[in-house]
PDB file of C-alpha atoms in Angstrom:
ATOM      1  CA  LEU A 171       2.344 202.299-127.066  1.00  0.00           C
ATOM      2  CA  ASN A 172       2.041 202.196-123.282  1.00  0.00           C
ATOM      3  CA  GLU A 173       4.542 203.675-120.873  1.00  0.00           C
ATOM      4  CA  CYS A 174       5.665 201.393-118.030  1.00  0.00           C
ATOM      5  CA  GLU A 175       8.294 201.474-115.299  1.00  0.00           C
ATOM      6  CA  ASP A 176      10.991 199.909-117.492  1.00  0.00           C
ATOM      7  CA  GLY A 177      10.321 202.078-120.566  1.00  0.00           C
ATOM      8  CA  VAL A 178       7.830 201.292-123.324  1.00  0.00           C
ATOM      9  CA  CYS A 179       5.602 198.223-123.305  1.00  0.00           C
ATOM     10  CA  LEU A 180       5.416 197.103-126.918  1.00  0.00           C
ATOM     11  CA  PRO A 181       2.276 195.297-128.160  1.00  0.00           C
ATOM     12  CA  LEU A 182       3.974 192.216-129.581  1.00  0.00           C
ATOM     13  CA  ARG A 183       3.977 188.485-128.950  1.00  0.00           C
ATOM     14  CA  PRO A 184       7.270 186.607-129.319  1.00  0.00           C
ATOM     15  CA  ILE A 185       6.841 183.317-131.194  1.00  0.00           C
ATOM     16  CA  LEU A 186      10.430 182.185-131.585  1.00  0.00           C
ATOM     17  CA  MET A 187      13.439 183.511-129.705  1.00  0.00           C
ATOM     18  CA  GLY A 188      16.426 181.217-130.050  1.00  0.00           C
ATOM     19  CA  GLY A 189      19.474 180.472-132.133  1.00  0.00           C
ATOM     20  CA  ASP A 190      19.792 183.058-134.872  1.00  0.00           C
ATOM     21  CA  ASP A 191      16.043 183.523-135.440  1.00  0.00           C
ATOM     22  CA  LEU A 192      13.542 185.918-133.918  1.00  0.00           C
ATOM     23  CA  THR A 193       9.872 185.760-134.882  1.00  0.00           C
ATOM     24  CA  PHE A 194       7.126 187.889-133.364  1.00  0.00           C
ATOM     25  CA  VAL A 195       3.561 188.987-134.083  1.00  0.00           C
ATOM     26  CA  CYS A 196       2.515 192.599-133.592  1.00  0.00           C
ATOM     27  CA  ASP A 197       0.215 195.360-134.809  1.00  0.00           C
ATOM     28  CA  GLY A 198       1.005 195.686-138.512  1.00  0.00           C
ATOM     29  CA  ARG A 199       1.228 199.470-138.254  1.00  0.00           C
ATOM     30  CA  ILE A 200       4.419 199.247-136.195  1.00  0.00           C
ATOM     31  CA  ALA A 201       5.818 196.044-137.711  1.00  0.00           C
ATOM     32  CA  LEU A 202       8.376 197.717-139.969  1.00  0.00           C
ATOM     33  CA  SER A 203       9.476 200.137-137.263  1.00  0.00           C
ATOM     34  CA  LEU A 204       9.980 197.300-134.773  1.00  0.00           C
ATOM     35  CA  ALA A 205      11.861 195.196-137.325  1.00  0.00           C
ATOM     36  CA  ALA A 206      14.116 198.114-138.249  1.00  0.00           C
ATOM     37  CA  LYS A 207      14.863 198.918-134.615  1.00  0.00           C
ATOM     38  CA  ALA A 208      15.709 195.274-133.930  1.00  0.00           C
ATOM     39  CA  LEU A 209      18.096 195.252-136.900  1.00  0.00           C
ATOM     40  CA  ASN A 210      19.692 198.498-135.784  1.00  0.00           C
ATOM     41  CA  PHE A 211      20.237 197.088-132.287  1.00  0.00           C
ATOM     42  CA  ILE A 212      21.778 193.897-133.672  1.00  0.00           C
ATOM     43  CA  ARG A 213      24.243 195.678-135.934  1.00  0.00           C
ATOM     44  CA  GLN A 214      25.505 197.740-133.011  1.00  0.00           C
ATOM     45  CA  GLN A 215      26.577 194.598-131.181  1.00  0.00           C
ATOM     46  CA  GLU A 216      29.916 192.842-131.439  1.00  0.00           C
ATOM     47  CA  ILE A 217      30.594 189.153-130.840  1.00  0.00           C
ATOM     48  CA  ALA A 218      33.991 188.004-129.636  1.00  0.00           C
ATOM     49  CA  GLY A 219      35.910 186.548-132.558  1.00  0.00           C
ATOM     50  CA  LEU A 220      33.328 187.708-135.105  1.00  0.00           C
ATOM     51  CA  GLY A 221      33.146 191.446-134.556  1.00  0.00           C
ATOM     52  CA  ARG A 222      30.112 193.408-135.709  1.00  0.00           C
ATOM     53  CA  ILE A 223      27.248 191.323-137.061  1.00  0.00           C
ATOM     54  CA  THR A 224      24.374 192.003-139.414  1.00  0.00           C
ATOM     55  CA  ALA A 225      20.881 190.574-139.809  1.00  0.00           C
ATOM     56  CA  CYS A 226      17.882 190.675-142.143  1.00  0.00           C
ATOM     57  CA  ALA A 227      14.137 190.895-141.588  1.00  0.00           C
ATOM     58  CA  GLY A 228      11.081 189.799-143.549  1.00  0.00           C
ATOM     59  CA  VAL A 229       7.746 191.395-142.632  1.00  0.00           C
ATOM     60  CA  ALA A 230       4.416 189.877-143.683  1.00  0.00           C
ATOM     61  CA  LEU A 231       1.665 192.488-143.355  1.00  0.00           C
ATOM     62  CA  VAL A 232      -1.524 190.422-143.298  1.00  0.00           C
ATOM     63  CA  LYS A 233      -5.012 190.605-141.816  1.00  0.00           C
ATOM     64  CA  ALA A 234      -5.498 189.524-138.226  1.00  0.00           C
ATOM     65  CA  HIS A 235      -7.219 186.248-139.121  1.00  0.00           C
ATOM     66  CA  ALA A 236      -4.873 185.239-141.940  1.00  0.00           C
ATOM     67  CA  PRO A 237      -3.483 181.678-141.645  1.00  0.00           C
ATOM     68  CA  PHE A 238      -0.459 182.011-139.376  1.00  0.00           C
ATOM     69  CA  ALA A 239       1.602 179.285-141.044  1.00  0.00           C
ATOM     70  CA  ARG A 240       1.296 180.909-144.467  1.00  0.00           C
ATOM     71  CA  ALA A 241       2.153 184.344-143.072  1.00  0.00           C
ATOM     72  CA  CYS A 242       5.184 182.905-141.299  1.00  0.00           C
ATOM     73  CA  ARG A 243       6.414 181.178-144.470  1.00  0.00           C
ATOM     74  CA  MET A 244       6.017 184.416-146.382  1.00  0.00           C
ATOM     75  CA  ALA A 245       8.036 186.306-143.754  1.00  0.00           C
ATOM     76  CA  GLU A 246      10.779 183.678-144.079  1.00  0.00           C
ATOM     77  CA  GLU A 247      10.801 184.062-147.857  1.00  0.00           C
ATOM     78  CA  LEU A 248      10.991 187.846-147.554  1.00  0.00           C
ATOM     79  CA  CYS A 249      13.869 187.518-145.114  1.00  0.00           C
ATOM     80  CA  ALA A 250      15.632 185.294-147.639  1.00  0.00           C
ATOM     81  CA  THR A 251      15.248 187.923-150.390  1.00  0.00           C
ATOM     82  CA  ALA A 252      16.773 190.524-148.063  1.00  0.00           C
ATOM     83  CA  LYS A 253      19.736 188.217-147.379  1.00  0.00           C
ATOM     84  CA  ARG A 254      20.151 187.612-151.095  1.00  0.00           C
ATOM     85  CA  ARG A 255      20.302 191.367-151.736  1.00  0.00           C
ATOM     86  CA  LEU A 256      23.193 191.769-149.304  1.00  0.00           C
ATOM     87  CA  ARG A 257      25.007 188.716-150.652  1.00  0.00           C
ATOM     88  CA  ASP A 258      24.582 189.519-154.350  1.00  0.00           C
ATOM     89  CA  ASP A 259      25.549 193.183-153.981  1.00  0.00           C
ATOM     90  CA  ARG A 260      28.217 192.473-151.341  1.00  0.00           C
ATOM     91  CA  ILE A 261      26.773 195.014-148.932  1.00  0.00           C
ATOM     92  CA  ASP A 262      27.876 195.108-145.298  1.00  0.00           C
ATOM     93  CA  ASP A 263      24.611 196.220-143.724  1.00  0.00           C
ATOM     94  CA  CYS A 264      21.281 194.899-142.533  1.00  0.00           C
ATOM     95  CA  ALA A 265      18.311 194.632-144.907  1.00  0.00           C
ATOM     96  CA  ILE A 266      14.536 194.506-144.682  1.00  0.00           C
ATOM     97  CA  ASP A 267      11.816 193.307-147.041  1.00  0.00           C
ATOM     98  CA  TRP A 268       8.037 193.259-146.739  1.00  0.00           C
ATOM     99  CA  HIS A 269       4.822 192.427-148.558  1.00  0.00           C
ATOM    100  CA  ILE A 270       1.234 193.557-147.983  1.00  0.00           C
ATOM    101  CA  GLY A 271      -1.349 190.755-148.032  1.00  0.00           C
ATOM    102  CA  LEU A 272      -0.890 187.005-148.348  1.00  0.00           C
ATOM    103  CA  LEU A 273       0.682 185.474-151.405  1.00  0.00           C
ATOM    104  CA  GLN A 274      -1.287 182.904-153.358  1.00  0.00           C
ATOM    105  CA  PRO A 275      -0.089 179.351-152.538  1.00  0.00           C
ATOM    106  CA  SER A 276       1.378 178.995-156.031  1.00  0.00           C
ATOM    107  CA  ASP A 277       3.162 182.377-155.975  1.00  0.00           C
ATOM    108  CA  THR A 278       6.587 183.410-154.754  1.00  0.00           C
ATOM    109  CA  VAL A 279       7.729 186.908-153.837  1.00  0.00           C
ATOM    110  CA  ALA A 280       9.703 187.007-157.087  1.00  0.00           C
ATOM    111  CA  ASP A 281       6.580 186.067-159.075  1.00  0.00           C
ATOM    112  CA  VAL A 282       4.555 188.921-157.584  1.00  0.00           C
ATOM    113  CA  ARG A 283       7.366 191.446-158.040  1.00  0.00           C
ATOM    114  CA  GLN A 284       7.731 190.445-161.687  1.00  0.00           C
ATOM    115  CA  ARG A 285       3.997 190.588-162.351  1.00  0.00           C
ATOM    116  CA  GLU A 286       2.915 193.634-160.322  1.00  0.00           C
ATOM    117  CA  TYR A 287       6.052 195.715-159.796  1.00  0.00           C
ATOM    118  CA  SER A 288       7.742 195.540-163.179  1.00  0.00           C
ATOM    119  CA  GLN A 289       6.736 197.609-166.180  1.00  0.00           C
ATOM    120  CA  ASN A 290       7.865 197.201-169.784  1.00  0.00           C
ATOM    121  CA  ILE A 291       9.002 200.633-171.039  1.00  0.00           C
ATOM    122  CA  GLY A 292      10.736 199.506-174.226  1.00  0.00           C
ATOM    123  CA  ALA A 293      11.588 196.506-176.338  1.00  0.00           C
ATOM    124  CA  THR A 294      14.269 195.364-173.887  1.00  0.00           C
ATOM    125  CA  THR A 295      13.916 197.827-170.981  1.00  0.00           C
ATOM    126  CA  PHE A 296      11.938 197.392-167.790  1.00  0.00           C
ATOM    127  CA  ALA A 297      11.124 199.820-165.004  1.00  0.00           C
ATOM    128  CA  GLU A 298      11.210 198.395-161.492  1.00  0.00           C
ATOM    129  CA  LEU A 299       8.288 199.804-159.483  1.00  0.00           C
ATOM    130  CA  THR A 300       9.748 198.760-156.140  1.00  0.00           C
ATOM    131  CA  CYS A 301      13.140 199.066-154.482  1.00  0.00           C
ATOM    132  CA  ARG A 302      12.503 196.247-152.018  1.00  0.00           C
ATOM    133  CA  PRO A 303      14.385 194.795-150.276  1.00  0.00           C
ATOM    134  CA  TYR A 304      15.977 197.859-148.674  1.00  0.00           C
ATOM    135  CA  CYS A 305      19.294 198.075-146.894  1.00  0.00           C
ATOM    136  CA  LEU A 306      18.770 199.535-143.431  1.00  0.00           C
ATOM    137  CA  GLY A 307      21.086 202.540-143.850  1.00  0.00           C
ATOM    138  CA  SER A 308      22.072 204.848-141.032  1.00  0.00           C
ATOM    139  CA  SER A 309      21.081 208.370-142.080  1.00  0.00           C
ATOM    140  CA  GLN A 310      18.649 210.285-144.281  1.00  0.00           C
ATOM    141  CA  SER A 311      21.470 211.145-146.678  1.00  0.00           C
ATOM    142  CA  GLU A 312      21.803 207.490-147.767  1.00  0.00           C
ATOM    143  CA  SER A 313      19.216 207.427-150.544  1.00  0.00           C
ATOM    144  CA  TYR A 314      17.097 204.349-151.225  1.00  0.00           C
ATOM    145  CA  THR A 315      17.673 202.792-147.816  1.00  0.00           C
ATOM    146  CA  TRP A 316      14.974 202.021-145.249  1.00  0.00           C
ATOM    147  CA  THR A 317      16.102 204.957-143.079  1.00  0.00           C
ATOM    148  CA  TRP A 318      15.754 207.273-146.068  1.00  0.00           C
ATOM    149  CA  LEU A 319      12.353 205.869-147.035  1.00  0.00           C
ATOM    150  CA  ASP A 320      11.072 206.123-143.465  1.00  0.00           C
ATOM    151  CA  GLU A 321      12.416 209.582-142.634  1.00  0.00           C
ATOM    152  CA  VAL A 322      12.518 211.341-146.010  1.00  0.00           C
ATOM    153  CA  LEU A 323       9.787 209.936-148.266  1.00  0.00           C
ATOM    154  CA  LEU A 324       7.459 208.976-145.398  1.00  0.00           C
ATOM    155  CA  GLY A 325       8.484 211.745-143.032  1.00  0.00           C
ATOM    156  CA  LYS A 326       6.361 214.718-141.992  1.00  0.00           C
ATOM    157  CA  GLU A 327       8.565 217.592-143.046  1.00  0.00           C
ATOM    158  CA  GLY A 328       9.370 219.448-146.269  1.00  0.00           C
ATOM    159  CA  GLN A 329       8.506 217.568-149.463  1.00  0.00           C
ATOM    160  CA  SER A 330       7.936 214.250-147.667  1.00  0.00           C
ATOM    161  CA  LEU A 331       4.735 212.516-148.748  1.00  0.00           C
ATOM    162  CA  ARG A 332       3.246 212.981-145.276  1.00  0.00           C
ATOM    163  CA  GLY A 333       4.692 216.481-144.914  1.00  0.00           C
ATOM    164  CA  PRO A 334       2.801 219.794-145.177  1.00  0.00           C
ATOM    165  CA  VAL A 335       3.176 220.085-148.956  1.00  0.00           C
ATOM    166  CA  TRP A 336       1.777 216.732-150.059  1.00  0.00           C
ATOM    167  CA  SER A 337      -0.704 216.421-147.172  1.00  0.00           C
ATOM    168  CA  GLU A 338      -2.668 219.185-148.873  1.00  0.00           C
ATOM    169  CA  ARG A 339      -2.375 217.419-152.229  1.00  0.00           C
ATOM    170  CA  ARG A 340      -3.618 213.921-151.430  1.00  0.00           C
ATOM    171  CA  ASN A 341      -5.248 213.519-154.831  1.00  0.00           C
ATOM    172  CA  LYS A 342      -1.902 214.108-156.519  1.00  0.00           C
ATOM    173  CA  VAL A 343      -0.222 211.564-154.222  1.00  0.00           C
ATOM    174  CA  LYS A 344      -2.790 208.943-155.192  1.00  0.00           C
ATOM    175  CA  ARG A 345      -2.305 209.943-158.824  1.00  0.00           C
ATOM    176  CA  LEU A 346       1.419 209.250-158.452  1.00  0.00           C
ATOM    177  CA  GLN A 347       0.515 205.647-157.661  1.00  0.00           C
ATOM    178  CA  GLU A 348      -0.859 205.345-161.195  1.00  0.00           C
ATOM    179  CA  LEU A 349       1.755 207.498-162.908  1.00  0.00           C
ATOM    180  CA  VAL A 350       4.723 205.388-161.837  1.00  0.00           C
ATOM    181  CA  ARG A 351       3.382 202.638-164.102  1.00  0.00           C
ATOM    182  CA  GLU A 352       3.925 204.927-167.097  1.00  0.00           C
ATOM    183  CA  GLY A 353       7.667 204.702-166.523  1.00  0.00           C
ATOM    184  CA  PRO A 354      10.379 207.300-165.862  1.00  0.00           C
ATOM    185  CA  ASP A 355       9.675 209.577-168.833  1.00  0.00           C
ATOM    186  CA  GLY A 356       5.930 209.755-168.305  1.00  0.00           C
ATOM    187  CA  LEU A 357       6.251 210.432-164.597  1.00  0.00           C
ATOM    188  CA  LYS A 358       8.942 213.076-165.088  1.00  0.00           C
ATOM    189  CA  ALA A 359       6.807 214.929-167.637  1.00  0.00           C
ATOM    190  CA  VAL A 360       3.837 215.072-165.256  1.00  0.00           C
ATOM    191  CA  LEU A 361       6.016 216.229-162.350  1.00  0.00           C
ATOM    192  CA  ILE A 362       7.367 219.055-164.518  1.00  0.00           C
ATOM    193  CA  ASP A 363       3.801 220.064-165.441  1.00  0.00           C
ATOM    194  CA  TRP A 364       2.729 220.053-161.791  1.00  0.00           C
ATOM    195  CA  LYS A 365       5.722 222.122-160.749  1.00  0.00           C
ATOM    196  CA  SER A 366       5.089 224.697-163.487  1.00  0.00           C
ATOM    197  CA  VAL A 367       1.603 225.303-162.075  1.00  0.00           C
ATOM    198  CA  ASP A 368       2.374 224.785-158.376  1.00  0.00           C
ATOM    199  CA  LYS A 369       6.018 225.341-157.382  1.00  0.00           C
ATOM    200  CA  LYS A 370       5.528 223.524-154.084  1.00  0.00           C
ATOM    201  CA  ALA A 371       4.402 220.301-155.770  1.00  0.00           C
ATOM    202  CA  GLN A 372       7.789 218.618-155.995  1.00  0.00           C
ATOM    203  CA  LEU A 373       9.330 215.520-154.471  1.00  0.00           C
ATOM    204  CA  PRO A 374      12.359 215.465-152.153  1.00  0.00           C
ATOM    205  CA  SER A 375      15.562 216.348-154.021  1.00  0.00           C
ATOM    206  CA  SER A 376      16.954 212.826-153.541  1.00  0.00           C
ATOM    207  CA  CYS A 377      14.196 211.471-155.828  1.00  0.00           C
ATOM    208  CA  ALA A 378      13.083 214.605-157.629  1.00  0.00           C
ATOM    209  CA  ASP A 379      12.245 212.797-160.893  1.00  0.00           C
ATOM    210  CA  GLY A 380      10.593 209.826-159.187  1.00  0.00           C
ATOM    211  CA  PHE A 381      12.895 207.259-160.803  1.00  0.00           C
ATOM    212  CA  THR A 382      16.613 206.568-160.435  1.00  0.00           C
ATOM    213  CA  ALA A 383      18.161 204.157-162.939  1.00  0.00           C
ATOM    214  CA  ASN A 384      14.690 202.902-163.924  1.00  0.00           C
ATOM    215  CA  ARG A 385      13.783 202.117-160.308  1.00  0.00           C
ATOM    216  CA  THR A 386      11.379 203.982-158.050  1.00  0.00           C
ATOM    217  CA  ALA A 387      10.604 203.945-154.338  1.00  0.00           C
ATOM    218  CA  LEU A 388       7.430 205.992-154.738  1.00  0.00           C
ATOM    219  CA  LEU A 389       5.072 203.028-154.941  1.00  0.00           C
ATOM    220  CA  ASP A 390       6.644 201.464-151.839  1.00  0.00           C
ATOM    221  CA  ALA A 391       6.130 204.720-149.929  1.00  0.00           C
ATOM    222  CA  ILE A 392       2.595 205.416-151.157  1.00  0.00           C
ATOM    223  CA  GLU A 393       1.432 201.882-150.311  1.00  0.00           C
ATOM    224  CA  MET A 394       2.743 202.345-146.758  1.00  0.00           C
ATOM    225  CA  MET A 395       1.467 205.887-146.133  1.00  0.00           C
ATOM    226  CA  ASP A 396      -1.656 204.812-144.259  1.00  0.00           C
ATOM    227  CA  LEU A 397      -0.256 201.537-142.908  1.00  0.00           C
ATOM    228  CA  HIS A 398       3.123 202.442-141.456  1.00  0.00           C
ATOM    229  CA  MET A 399       3.496 204.177-138.099  1.00  0.00           C
ATOM    230  CA  GLN A 400       6.811 205.616-136.937  1.00  0.00           C
ATOM    231  CA  LEU A 401       7.491 204.440-133.397  1.00  0.00           C
ATOM    232  CA  ASP A 402       9.319 207.486-132.044  1.00  0.00           C
ATOM    233  CA  GLN A 403       6.704 209.871-133.333  1.00  0.00           C
ATOM    234  CA  LYS A 404       3.851 207.785-131.931  1.00  0.00           C
ATOM    235  CA  ARG A 405       5.539 207.789-128.537  1.00  0.00           C
ATOM    236  CA  GLN A 406       5.924 211.575-128.626  1.00  0.00           C
ATOM    237  CA  GLU A 407       2.269 211.986-129.584  1.00  0.00           C
ATOM    238  CA  ALA A 408       1.228 209.740-126.679  1.00  0.00           C
ATOM    239  CA  LYS A 409       3.262 211.852-124.261  1.00  0.00           C
ATOM    240  CA  SER A 410       1.792 215.115-125.568  1.00  0.00           C
ATOM    241  CA  ASP A 411      -1.743 213.719-125.202  1.00  0.00           C
ATOM    242  CA  THR A 412      -1.157 212.963-121.541  1.00  0.00           C
TER     243      THR A 412
END
């Protein structure tokens, strides 16, 4: 991020800015942070006669030379899943959804989630290996929101996956990526074993067992560990370097 006279010059290219849509292309590492900040700004606004408004975002994290039209369609589909989450659960908030890599032409987001992020753990029981789409949330205390994922699971303090504890245990973090597919019971048993040997090797208290109601955010966080950059922290690092 570059400092300029009016604040921060963000490396993004607006594609569509009109009506109720906003589409832009940017460095994938800051895409989720930019989308979340845009949503947060929108929900702080009030429109005469309507009051406070909400919005949703879909983020397609693709390679630089990926076909733009396909990436744009995928972002639209992801935005639609975020809207559906708010509508179905009757939540008054903003929401964000994302996917890494292009979908196959014959696939939908729902197809991929069912095939790659759903695990059969019983005759009639499934474990959901993703919590996407996420409501935006407003504080770290609101578990399983984007704010919580960004600042607690992907933060750099305490038991966060990029914090001092797990930064020294990268092999265990990568192992978690495999363990979540064993379901809640299997993951919990391994976490108990780890903790018995190394008391520091535990997850944040808000997701201490890895799963909540047969859903986990761990895979979402681990997939984004090396891809997602927090804007505020990057800006602080840039200032300290100068």
